[in-house]
């Protein structure tokens, strides 16, 4: 990592106390849904953000959710914890992705679609995996925000711009400019925030699942497929979906459930 990038990571504040308390509740096996609700409702901004995210069309809920308790009971602790982390990010970061030719809204759309896809894909058959994959899918590209800030400060924006124009691999361009790629930065940040080490590992190996441990390989591959489906600007194309399906086939993932989840996310986007 370059000196500027390391400084930018070091300058990121810790998670807000309300999120830290929620993490303590979430990681306590004896906690209840009421405990989670109480932790969230102590913070009015967090409460409002969660209800806004829950009512996004991406999650296909049949009626409007007006309470945190209802949200937790419908979507579960994993999803709500992920929404809370997303709220912390939204209120802690100045998101400027101009080096990538992306707006804040496009970035947010991509995050929402990745989370919606992973939830709809795995919620019924691999619910236990969501404790790791939900926050990973939602925030895996957060490192791109920090890299973008670094590129602007180091006057290296042209490296990414030229790669985009030439249709080259953005990860390689990031490595040229900063010494690392998006997933490395996100994993480093999650480690700084003391989040589950397994989440850190899954994010770090989502570009190359074969490098992960046998227990984490499938999770890393599922995250890779989700990232391949949803492009950085939030679009899902025939080409991006075909690439994701290649990954699903390579790692023997559940294609049928993926296709059903994909239909839900695409229909919600119309």
PDB file of C-alpha atoms in Angstrom:
ATOM      1  CA  UNK A   1       0.000   0.000   0.000  1.00  0.00           C
ATOM      2  CA  UNK A   2       1.160   3.544  -0.680  1.00  0.00           C
ATOM      3  CA  UNK A   3       1.797   5.947   2.180  1.00  0.00           C
ATOM      4  CA  UNK A   4      -1.243   8.038   1.284  1.00  0.00           C
ATOM      5  CA  UNK A   5      -3.515   5.001   1.240  1.00  0.00           C
ATOM      6  CA  UNK A   6      -2.240   3.794   4.623  1.00  0.00           C
ATOM      7  CA  UNK A   7      -2.828   7.272   6.063  1.00  0.00           C
ATOM      8  CA  UNK A   8      -6.358   7.392   4.677  1.00  0.00           C
ATOM      9  CA  UNK A   9      -7.158   4.019   6.243  1.00  0.00           C
ATOM     10  CA  UNK A  10      -5.637   5.059   9.574  1.00  0.00           C
ATOM     11  CA  UNK A  11      -7.734   8.248   9.563  1.00  0.00           C
ATOM     12  CA  UNK A  12     -11.038   6.380   9.268  1.00  0.00           C
ATOM     13  CA  UNK A  13     -12.823   6.618  12.629  1.00  0.00           C
ATOM     14  CA  UNK A  14     -13.945   3.583  14.615  1.00  0.00           C
ATOM     15  CA  UNK A  15     -17.500   2.394  14.260  1.00  0.00           C
ATOM     16  CA  UNK A  16     -20.019   4.566  16.155  1.00  0.00           C
ATOM     17  CA  UNK A  17     -20.840   3.433  19.677  1.00  0.00           C
ATOM     18  CA  UNK A  18     -24.382   2.488  18.640  1.00  0.00           C
ATOM     19  CA  UNK A  19     -22.969   0.102  16.004  1.00  0.00           C
ATOM     20  CA  UNK A  20     -20.436  -1.298  18.454  1.00  0.00           C
ATOM     21  CA  UNK A  21     -23.235  -1.997  20.919  1.00  0.00           C
ATOM     22  CA  UNK A  22     -25.254  -3.663  18.183  1.00  0.00           C
ATOM     23  CA  UNK A  23     -22.232  -5.813  17.315  1.00  0.00           C
ATOM     24  CA  UNK A  24     -21.978  -6.904  20.960  1.00  0.00           C
ATOM     25  CA  UNK A  25     -25.652  -7.877  20.939  1.00  0.00           C
ATOM     26  CA  UNK A  26     -25.349  -9.629  17.592  1.00  0.00           C
ATOM     27  CA  UNK A  27     -22.336 -11.684  18.710  1.00  0.00           C
ATOM     28  CA  UNK A  28     -23.940 -12.686  22.011  1.00  0.00           C
ATOM     29  CA  UNK A  29     -25.539 -16.118  21.466  1.00  0.00           C
ATOM     30  CA  UNK A  30     -27.953 -15.441  24.327  1.00  0.00           C
ATOM     31  CA  UNK A  31     -29.291 -12.172  22.907  1.00  0.00           C
ATOM     32  CA  UNK A  32     -32.852 -11.924  21.636  1.00  0.00           C
ATOM     33  CA  UNK A  33     -34.595 -10.045  18.848  1.00  0.00           C
ATOM     34  CA  UNK A  34     -35.792  -7.598  21.509  1.00  0.00           C
ATOM     35  CA  UNK A  35     -32.188  -6.953  22.540  1.00  0.00           C
ATOM     36  CA  UNK A  36     -31.315  -6.095  18.954  1.00  0.00           C
ATOM     37  CA  UNK A  37     -34.357  -3.887  18.605  1.00  0.00           C
ATOM     38  CA  UNK A  38     -33.487  -1.992  21.796  1.00  0.00           C
ATOM     39  CA  UNK A  39     -29.877  -1.470  20.699  1.00  0.00           C
ATOM     40  CA  UNK A  40     -30.976  -0.029  17.354  1.00  0.00           C
ATOM     41  CA  UNK A  41     -33.749   2.197  18.671  1.00  0.00           C
ATOM     42  CA  UNK A  42     -31.356   4.046  20.974  1.00  0.00           C
ATOM     43  CA  UNK A  43     -30.054   5.736  17.821  1.00  0.00           C
ATOM     44  CA  UNK A  44     -32.828   7.557  15.875  1.00  0.00           C
ATOM     45  CA  UNK A  45     -30.647   8.036  12.773  1.00  0.00           C
ATOM     46  CA  UNK A  46     -29.762   4.341  12.705  1.00  0.00           C
ATOM     47  CA  UNK A  47     -33.426   3.414  13.143  1.00  0.00           C
ATOM     48  CA  UNK A  48     -34.501   5.631  10.249  1.00  0.00           C
ATOM     49  CA  UNK A  49     -31.725   4.330   7.992  1.00  0.00           C
ATOM     50  CA  UNK A  50     -32.608   0.695   8.647  1.00  0.00           C
ATOM     51  CA  UNK A  51     -36.300   1.231   7.952  1.00  0.00           C
ATOM     52  CA  UNK A  52     -35.414   3.057   4.717  1.00  0.00           C
ATOM     53  CA  UNK A  53     -33.190   0.206   3.557  1.00  0.00           C
ATOM     54  CA  UNK A  54     -35.643  -2.519   4.575  1.00  0.00           C
ATOM     55  CA  UNK A  55     -38.387  -0.899   2.522  1.00  0.00           C
ATOM     56  CA  UNK A  56     -36.256  -0.824  -0.624  1.00  0.00           C
ATOM     57  CA  UNK A  57     -37.973  -2.603  -3.551  1.00  0.00           C
ATOM     58  CA  UNK A  58     -34.924  -4.877  -3.796  1.00  0.00           C
ATOM     59  CA  UNK A  59     -36.109  -6.998  -0.865  1.00  0.00           C
ATOM     60  CA  UNK A  60     -39.573  -7.583  -2.255  1.00  0.00           C
ATOM     61  CA  UNK A  61     -41.483  -7.278   1.023  1.00  0.00           C
ATOM     62  CA  UNK A  62     -45.236  -7.281   0.470  1.00  0.00           C
ATOM     63  CA  UNK A  63     -46.090  -4.514   2.938  1.00  0.00           C
ATOM     64  CA  UNK A  64     -44.312  -1.474   4.312  1.00  0.00           C
ATOM     65  CA  UNK A  65     -42.251  -2.085   7.455  1.00  0.00           C
ATOM     66  CA  UNK A  66     -42.750   0.593  10.096  1.00  0.00           C
ATOM     67  CA  UNK A  67     -40.914  -0.847  13.110  1.00  0.00           C
ATOM     68  CA  UNK A  68     -37.450  -2.248  13.794  1.00  0.00           C
ATOM     69  CA  UNK A  69     -38.991  -5.263  15.534  1.00  0.00           C
ATOM     70  CA  UNK A  70     -41.008  -6.125  12.436  1.00  0.00           C
ATOM     71  CA  UNK A  71     -37.912  -5.666  10.256  1.00  0.00           C
ATOM     72  CA  UNK A  72     -35.796  -7.984  12.403  1.00  0.00           C
ATOM     73  CA  UNK A  73     -38.490 -10.652  12.554  1.00  0.00           C
ATOM     74  CA  UNK A  74     -38.966 -10.636   8.764  1.00  0.00           C
ATOM     75  CA  UNK A  75     -35.380 -10.367   7.493  1.00  0.00           C
ATOM     76  CA  UNK A  76     -33.468 -11.741  10.467  1.00  0.00           C
ATOM     77  CA  UNK A  77     -30.585 -10.524  12.609  1.00  0.00           C
ATOM     78  CA  UNK A  78     -27.970 -10.999   9.872  1.00  0.00           C
ATOM     79  CA  UNK A  79     -29.607  -8.673   7.375  1.00  0.00           C
ATOM     80  CA  UNK A  80     -30.471  -6.009   9.945  1.00  0.00           C
ATOM     81  CA  UNK A  81     -26.936  -6.045  11.334  1.00  0.00           C
ATOM     82  CA  UNK A  82     -25.700  -5.532   7.785  1.00  0.00           C
ATOM     83  CA  UNK A  83     -28.056  -2.584   7.249  1.00  0.00           C
ATOM     84  CA  UNK A  84     -26.680  -1.065  10.454  1.00  0.00           C
ATOM     85  CA  UNK A  85     -23.100  -1.354   9.195  1.00  0.00           C
ATOM     86  CA  UNK A  86     -24.213   0.225   5.940  1.00  0.00           C
ATOM     87  CA  UNK A  87     -25.751   3.116   7.850  1.00  0.00           C
ATOM     88  CA  UNK A  88     -22.474   3.683   9.692  1.00  0.00           C
ATOM     89  CA  UNK A  89     -20.594   3.768   6.399  1.00  0.00           C
ATOM     90  CA  UNK A  90     -23.084   6.137   4.796  1.00  0.00           C
ATOM     91  CA  UNK A  91     -22.763   8.583   7.682  1.00  0.00           C
ATOM     92  CA  UNK A  92     -18.987   8.291   8.106  1.00  0.00           C
ATOM     93  CA  UNK A  93     -17.646   8.485   4.543  1.00  0.00           C
ATOM     94  CA  UNK A  94     -17.558  11.156   1.910  1.00  0.00           C
ATOM     95  CA  UNK A  95     -18.180   9.049  -1.165  1.00  0.00           C
ATOM     96  CA  UNK A  96     -16.488  10.439  -4.261  1.00  0.00           C
ATOM     97  CA  UNK A  97     -15.930   7.883  -6.987  1.00  0.00           C
ATOM     98  CA  UNK A  98     -15.264  10.309  -9.814  1.00  0.00           C
ATOM     99  CA  UNK A  99     -11.984   8.546 -10.777  1.00  0.00           C
ATOM    100  CA  UNK A 100     -14.125   5.518 -11.650  1.00  0.00           C
ATOM    101  CA  UNK A 101     -16.704   7.605 -13.513  1.00  0.00           C
ATOM    102  CA  UNK A 102     -19.334   6.623 -10.934  1.00  0.00           C
ATOM    103  CA  UNK A 103     -21.776   8.604  -8.817  1.00  0.00           C
ATOM    104  CA  UNK A 104     -22.588   8.013  -5.162  1.00  0.00           C
ATOM    105  CA  UNK A 105     -26.040   6.863  -6.250  1.00  0.00           C
ATOM    106  CA  UNK A 106     -24.604   4.241  -8.601  1.00  0.00           C
ATOM    107  CA  UNK A 107     -22.323   2.971  -5.848  1.00  0.00           C
ATOM    108  CA  UNK A 108     -25.267   2.719  -3.436  1.00  0.00           C
ATOM    109  CA  UNK A 109     -27.339   0.900  -6.058  1.00  0.00           C
ATOM    110  CA  UNK A 110     -24.577  -1.663  -6.579  1.00  0.00           C
ATOM    111  CA  UNK A 111     -24.273  -2.258  -2.830  1.00  0.00           C
ATOM    112  CA  UNK A 112     -28.046  -2.698  -2.470  1.00  0.00           C
ATOM    113  CA  UNK A 113     -28.260  -5.128  -5.390  1.00  0.00           C
ATOM    114  CA  UNK A 114     -25.341  -7.219  -4.152  1.00  0.00           C
ATOM    115  CA  UNK A 115     -26.904  -7.512  -0.706  1.00  0.00           C
ATOM    116  CA  UNK A 116     -30.357  -8.276  -2.115  1.00  0.00           C
ATOM    117  CA  UNK A 117     -28.924 -10.947  -4.416  1.00  0.00           C
ATOM    118  CA  UNK A 118     -26.981 -12.717  -1.671  1.00  0.00           C
ATOM    119  CA  UNK A 119     -29.958 -12.632   0.723  1.00  0.00           C
ATOM    120  CA  UNK A 120     -32.408 -13.988  -1.846  1.00  0.00           C
ATOM    121  CA  UNK A 121     -29.886 -16.584  -3.030  1.00  0.00           C
ATOM    122  CA  UNK A 122     -28.877 -18.044   0.319  1.00  0.00           C
ATOM    123  CA  UNK A 123     -31.540 -17.165   2.871  1.00  0.00           C
ATOM    124  CA  UNK A 124     -33.470 -20.428   2.544  1.00  0.00           C
ATOM    125  CA  UNK A 125     -30.709 -23.005   2.044  1.00  0.00           C
ATOM    126  CA  UNK A 126     -27.593 -21.435   3.549  1.00  0.00           C
ATOM    127  CA  UNK A 127     -28.938 -19.097   6.215  1.00  0.00           C
ATOM    128  CA  UNK A 128     -25.883 -19.589   8.442  1.00  0.00           C
ATOM    129  CA  UNK A 129     -23.617 -18.257   5.690  1.00  0.00           C
ATOM    130  CA  UNK A 130     -25.426 -14.916   5.671  1.00  0.00           C
ATOM    131  CA  UNK A 131     -23.782 -13.796   8.911  1.00  0.00           C
ATOM    132  CA  UNK A 132     -20.581 -13.589   6.869  1.00  0.00           C
ATOM    133  CA  UNK A 133     -21.782 -12.989   3.331  1.00  0.00           C
ATOM    134  CA  UNK A 134     -24.430 -10.322   3.936  1.00  0.00           C
ATOM    135  CA  UNK A 135     -22.023  -7.649   5.252  1.00  0.00           C
ATOM    136  CA  UNK A 136     -19.359  -8.848   2.830  1.00  0.00           C
ATOM    137  CA  UNK A 137     -21.646  -8.474  -0.216  1.00  0.00           C
ATOM    138  CA  UNK A 138     -23.012  -5.115   0.934  1.00  0.00           C
ATOM    139  CA  UNK A 139     -19.685  -3.478   1.778  1.00  0.00           C
ATOM    140  CA  UNK A 140     -17.060  -5.397  -0.212  1.00  0.00           C
ATOM    141  CA  UNK A 141     -16.456  -2.422  -2.512  1.00  0.00           C
ATOM    142  CA  UNK A 142     -16.033   0.113   0.288  1.00  0.00           C
ATOM    143  CA  UNK A 143     -12.286  -0.065  -0.335  1.00  0.00           C
ATOM    144  CA  UNK A 144     -12.908   1.567  -3.716  1.00  0.00           C
ATOM    145  CA  UNK A 145     -14.039   4.738  -1.919  1.00  0.00           C
ATOM    146  CA  UNK A 146     -10.748   4.925  -0.027  1.00  0.00           C
ATOM    147  CA  UNK A 147      -8.716   4.138  -3.136  1.00  0.00           C
ATOM    148  CA  UNK A 148     -10.593   6.864  -5.018  1.00  0.00           C
ATOM    149  CA  UNK A 149      -9.695   9.425  -2.354  1.00  0.00           C
ATOM    150  CA  UNK A 150      -6.071   8.303  -2.532  1.00  0.00           C
ATOM    151  CA  UNK A 151      -5.954   8.543  -6.330  1.00  0.00           C
ATOM    152  CA  UNK A 152      -7.229  12.119  -6.198  1.00  0.00           C
ATOM    153  CA  UNK A 153      -4.721  13.137  -3.521  1.00  0.00           C
ATOM    154  CA  UNK A 154      -1.789  11.465  -5.323  1.00  0.00           C
ATOM    155  CA  UNK A 155      -2.798  12.766  -8.775  1.00  0.00           C
ATOM    156  CA  UNK A 156      -3.079   9.227 -10.144  1.00  0.00           C
ATOM    157  CA  UNK A 157      -6.649   9.410 -11.382  1.00  0.00           C
ATOM    158  CA  UNK A 158      -5.480   8.939 -14.968  1.00  0.00           C
ATOM    159  CA  UNK A 159      -4.343   5.361 -14.229  1.00  0.00           C
ATOM    160  CA  UNK A 160      -7.914   4.252 -13.505  1.00  0.00           C
ATOM    161  CA  UNK A 161      -9.424   6.419 -16.239  1.00  0.00           C
ATOM    162  CA  UNK A 162      -7.117   4.937 -18.892  1.00  0.00           C
ATOM    163  CA  UNK A 163      -7.862   1.396 -17.702  1.00  0.00           C
ATOM    164  CA  UNK A 164     -11.601   2.027 -17.910  1.00  0.00           C
ATOM    165  CA  UNK A 165     -11.343   3.488 -21.409  1.00  0.00           C
ATOM    166  CA  UNK A 166      -9.253   0.537 -22.569  1.00  0.00           C
ATOM    167  CA  UNK A 167     -11.576  -2.014 -20.976  1.00  0.00           C
ATOM    168  CA  UNK A 168      -8.738  -3.331 -18.820  1.00  0.00           C
ATOM    169  CA  UNK A 169      -8.983  -5.043 -15.448  1.00  0.00           C
ATOM    170  CA  UNK A 170      -9.608  -2.382 -12.799  1.00  0.00           C
ATOM    171  CA  UNK A 171      -8.026  -4.467 -10.046  1.00  0.00           C
ATOM    172  CA  UNK A 172      -4.722  -4.444 -11.899  1.00  0.00           C
ATOM    173  CA  UNK A 173      -4.977  -0.680 -12.380  1.00  0.00           C
ATOM    174  CA  UNK A 174      -5.620  -0.246  -8.652  1.00  0.00           C
ATOM    175  CA  UNK A 175      -2.550  -2.321  -7.870  1.00  0.00           C
ATOM    176  CA  UNK A 176      -0.472  -0.166 -10.204  1.00  0.00           C
ATOM    177  CA  UNK A 177      -1.724   3.040  -8.590  1.00  0.00           C
ATOM    178  CA  UNK A 178      -1.869   2.017  -4.923  1.00  0.00           C
ATOM    179  CA  UNK A 179      -0.203  -1.373  -4.573  1.00  0.00           C
ATOM    180  CA  UNK A 180      -3.465  -3.136  -3.682  1.00  0.00           C
ATOM    181  CA  UNK A 181      -6.972  -3.719  -5.013  1.00  0.00           C
ATOM    182  CA  UNK A 182     -10.387  -2.851  -3.613  1.00  0.00           C
ATOM    183  CA  UNK A 183     -10.920  -6.104  -1.722  1.00  0.00           C
ATOM    184  CA  UNK A 184      -7.569  -5.783   0.070  1.00  0.00           C
ATOM    185  CA  UNK A 185      -8.487  -2.315   1.336  1.00  0.00           C
ATOM    186  CA  UNK A 186     -11.959  -3.390   2.458  1.00  0.00           C
ATOM    187  CA  UNK A 187     -10.529  -6.399   4.294  1.00  0.00           C
ATOM    188  CA  UNK A 188      -7.967  -4.174   6.026  1.00  0.00           C
ATOM    189  CA  UNK A 189     -10.704  -1.756   7.082  1.00  0.00           C
ATOM    190  CA  UNK A 190     -12.921  -4.549   8.429  1.00  0.00           C
ATOM    191  CA  UNK A 191      -9.947  -5.820  10.418  1.00  0.00           C
ATOM    192  CA  UNK A 192      -9.450  -2.305  11.830  1.00  0.00           C
ATOM    193  CA  UNK A 193     -13.096  -2.310  12.896  1.00  0.00           C
ATOM    194  CA  UNK A 194     -12.651  -5.691  14.667  1.00  0.00           C
ATOM    195  CA  UNK A 195     -15.286  -7.415  12.575  1.00  0.00           C
ATOM    196  CA  UNK A 196     -15.377 -11.207  12.299  1.00  0.00           C
ATOM    197  CA  UNK A 197     -12.032 -12.462  10.883  1.00  0.00           C
ATOM    198  CA  UNK A 198     -13.956 -14.866   8.634  1.00  0.00           C
ATOM    199  CA  UNK A 199     -15.644 -11.912   6.925  1.00  0.00           C
ATOM    200  CA  UNK A 200     -12.206 -10.391   6.381  1.00  0.00           C
ATOM    201  CA  UNK A 201     -10.926 -13.634   4.840  1.00  0.00           C
ATOM    202  CA  UNK A 202     -13.946 -14.112   2.576  1.00  0.00           C
ATOM    203  CA  UNK A 203     -13.608 -10.573   1.229  1.00  0.00           C
ATOM    204  CA  UNK A 204      -9.857 -10.868   0.754  1.00  0.00           C
ATOM    205  CA  UNK A 205     -10.208 -14.100  -1.260  1.00  0.00           C
ATOM    206  CA  UNK A 206     -13.314 -13.194  -3.240  1.00  0.00           C
ATOM    207  CA  UNK A 207     -11.098 -12.350  -6.230  1.00  0.00           C
ATOM    208  CA  UNK A 208      -9.374 -15.741  -6.007  1.00  0.00           C
ATOM    209  CA  UNK A 209     -11.433 -18.310  -4.050  1.00  0.00           C
ATOM    210  CA  UNK A 210      -8.895 -21.054  -4.748  1.00  0.00           C
ATOM    211  CA  UNK A 211      -6.520 -19.268  -2.394  1.00  0.00           C
ATOM    212  CA  UNK A 212      -8.932 -19.559   0.531  1.00  0.00           C
ATOM    213  CA  UNK A 213      -9.085 -22.393   3.041  1.00  0.00           C
ATOM    214  CA  UNK A 214     -11.395 -25.293   2.102  1.00  0.00           C
ATOM    215  CA  UNK A 215     -14.019 -24.056   4.597  1.00  0.00           C
ATOM    216  CA  UNK A 216     -14.000 -20.532   3.184  1.00  0.00           C
ATOM    217  CA  UNK A 217     -13.634 -21.333  -0.529  1.00  0.00           C
ATOM    218  CA  UNK A 218     -17.364 -21.755  -1.202  1.00  0.00           C
ATOM    219  CA  UNK A 219     -18.185 -18.509   0.621  1.00  0.00           C
ATOM    220  CA  UNK A 220     -15.524 -16.613  -1.295  1.00  0.00           C
ATOM    221  CA  UNK A 221     -16.839 -18.075  -4.567  1.00  0.00           C
ATOM    222  CA  UNK A 222     -20.423 -17.046  -3.759  1.00  0.00           C
ATOM    223  CA  UNK A 223     -19.244 -13.516  -3.043  1.00  0.00           C
ATOM    224  CA  UNK A 224     -17.229 -13.537  -6.281  1.00  0.00           C
ATOM    225  CA  UNK A 225     -20.319 -14.559  -8.261  1.00  0.00           C
ATOM    226  CA  UNK A 226     -22.385 -11.774  -6.712  1.00  0.00           C
ATOM    227  CA  UNK A 227     -19.704  -9.175  -7.484  1.00  0.00           C
ATOM    228  CA  UNK A 228     -19.478 -10.446 -11.044  1.00  0.00           C
ATOM    229  CA  UNK A 229     -23.260 -10.232 -11.486  1.00  0.00           C
ATOM    230  CA  UNK A 230     -23.551  -6.634 -10.311  1.00  0.00           C
ATOM    231  CA  UNK A 231     -21.173  -4.279 -12.046  1.00  0.00           C
ATOM    232  CA  UNK A 232     -19.553  -1.461 -10.000  1.00  0.00           C
ATOM    233  CA  UNK A 233     -22.082   1.063 -11.348  1.00  0.00           C
ATOM    234  CA  UNK A 234     -25.026  -1.129 -10.317  1.00  0.00           C
ATOM    235  CA  UNK A 235     -25.842  -2.517 -13.764  1.00  0.00           C
ATOM    236  CA  UNK A 236     -26.446  -6.202 -14.450  1.00  0.00           C
ATOM    237  CA  UNK A 237     -25.772  -7.238 -18.040  1.00  0.00           C
ATOM    238  CA  UNK A 238     -26.012 -10.471 -20.006  1.00  0.00           C
ATOM    239  CA  UNK A 239     -22.220 -10.581 -20.015  1.00  0.00           C
ATOM    240  CA  UNK A 240     -21.840  -9.993 -16.268  1.00  0.00           C
ATOM    241  CA  UNK A 241     -24.447 -12.655 -15.483  1.00  0.00           C
ATOM    242  CA  UNK A 242     -22.765 -15.138 -17.826  1.00  0.00           C
ATOM    243  CA  UNK A 243     -19.437 -14.529 -16.070  1.00  0.00           C
ATOM    244  CA  UNK A 244     -21.074 -15.134 -12.693  1.00  0.00           C
ATOM    245  CA  UNK A 245     -22.647 -18.356 -13.939  1.00  0.00           C
ATOM    246  CA  UNK A 246     -19.218 -19.555 -15.049  1.00  0.00           C
ATOM    247  CA  UNK A 247     -18.008 -19.057 -11.466  1.00  0.00           C
ATOM    248  CA  UNK A 248     -21.080 -20.839 -10.108  1.00  0.00           C
ATOM    249  CA  UNK A 249     -20.373 -23.789 -12.375  1.00  0.00           C
ATOM    250  CA  UNK A 250     -16.646 -23.816 -11.589  1.00  0.00           C
ATOM    251  CA  UNK A 251     -17.238 -24.013  -7.850  1.00  0.00           C
ATOM    252  CA  UNK A 252     -20.386 -26.192  -8.018  1.00  0.00           C
ATOM    253  CA  UNK A 253     -22.630 -23.583  -6.400  1.00  0.00           C
ATOM    254  CA  UNK A 254     -26.434 -23.600  -6.388  1.00  0.00           C
ATOM    255  CA  UNK A 255     -27.359 -22.287  -9.846  1.00  0.00           C
ATOM    256  CA  UNK A 256     -31.122 -22.828  -9.537  1.00  0.00           C
ATOM    257  CA  UNK A 257     -31.375 -20.729  -6.369  1.00  0.00           C
ATOM    258  CA  UNK A 258     -29.118 -18.087  -7.893  1.00  0.00           C
ATOM    259  CA  UNK A 259     -31.362 -17.739 -10.946  1.00  0.00           C
ATOM    260  CA  UNK A 260     -34.468 -17.375  -8.777  1.00  0.00           C
ATOM    261  CA  UNK A 261     -32.730 -14.728  -6.670  1.00  0.00           C
ATOM    262  CA  UNK A 262     -31.513 -12.944  -9.794  1.00  0.00           C
ATOM    263  CA  UNK A 263     -35.065 -12.777 -11.176  1.00  0.00           C
ATOM    264  CA  UNK A 264     -36.251 -11.131  -7.951  1.00  0.00           C
ATOM    265  CA  UNK A 265     -33.516  -8.525  -7.983  1.00  0.00           C
ATOM    266  CA  UNK A 266     -33.964  -7.748 -11.670  1.00  0.00           C
ATOM    267  CA  UNK A 267     -37.740  -7.457 -11.365  1.00  0.00           C
ATOM    268  CA  UNK A 268     -37.352  -5.105  -8.386  1.00  0.00           C
ATOM    269  CA  UNK A 269     -35.113  -2.884 -10.509  1.00  0.00           C
ATOM    270  CA  UNK A 270     -37.714  -2.385 -13.237  1.00  0.00           C
TER     271      UNK A 270
END
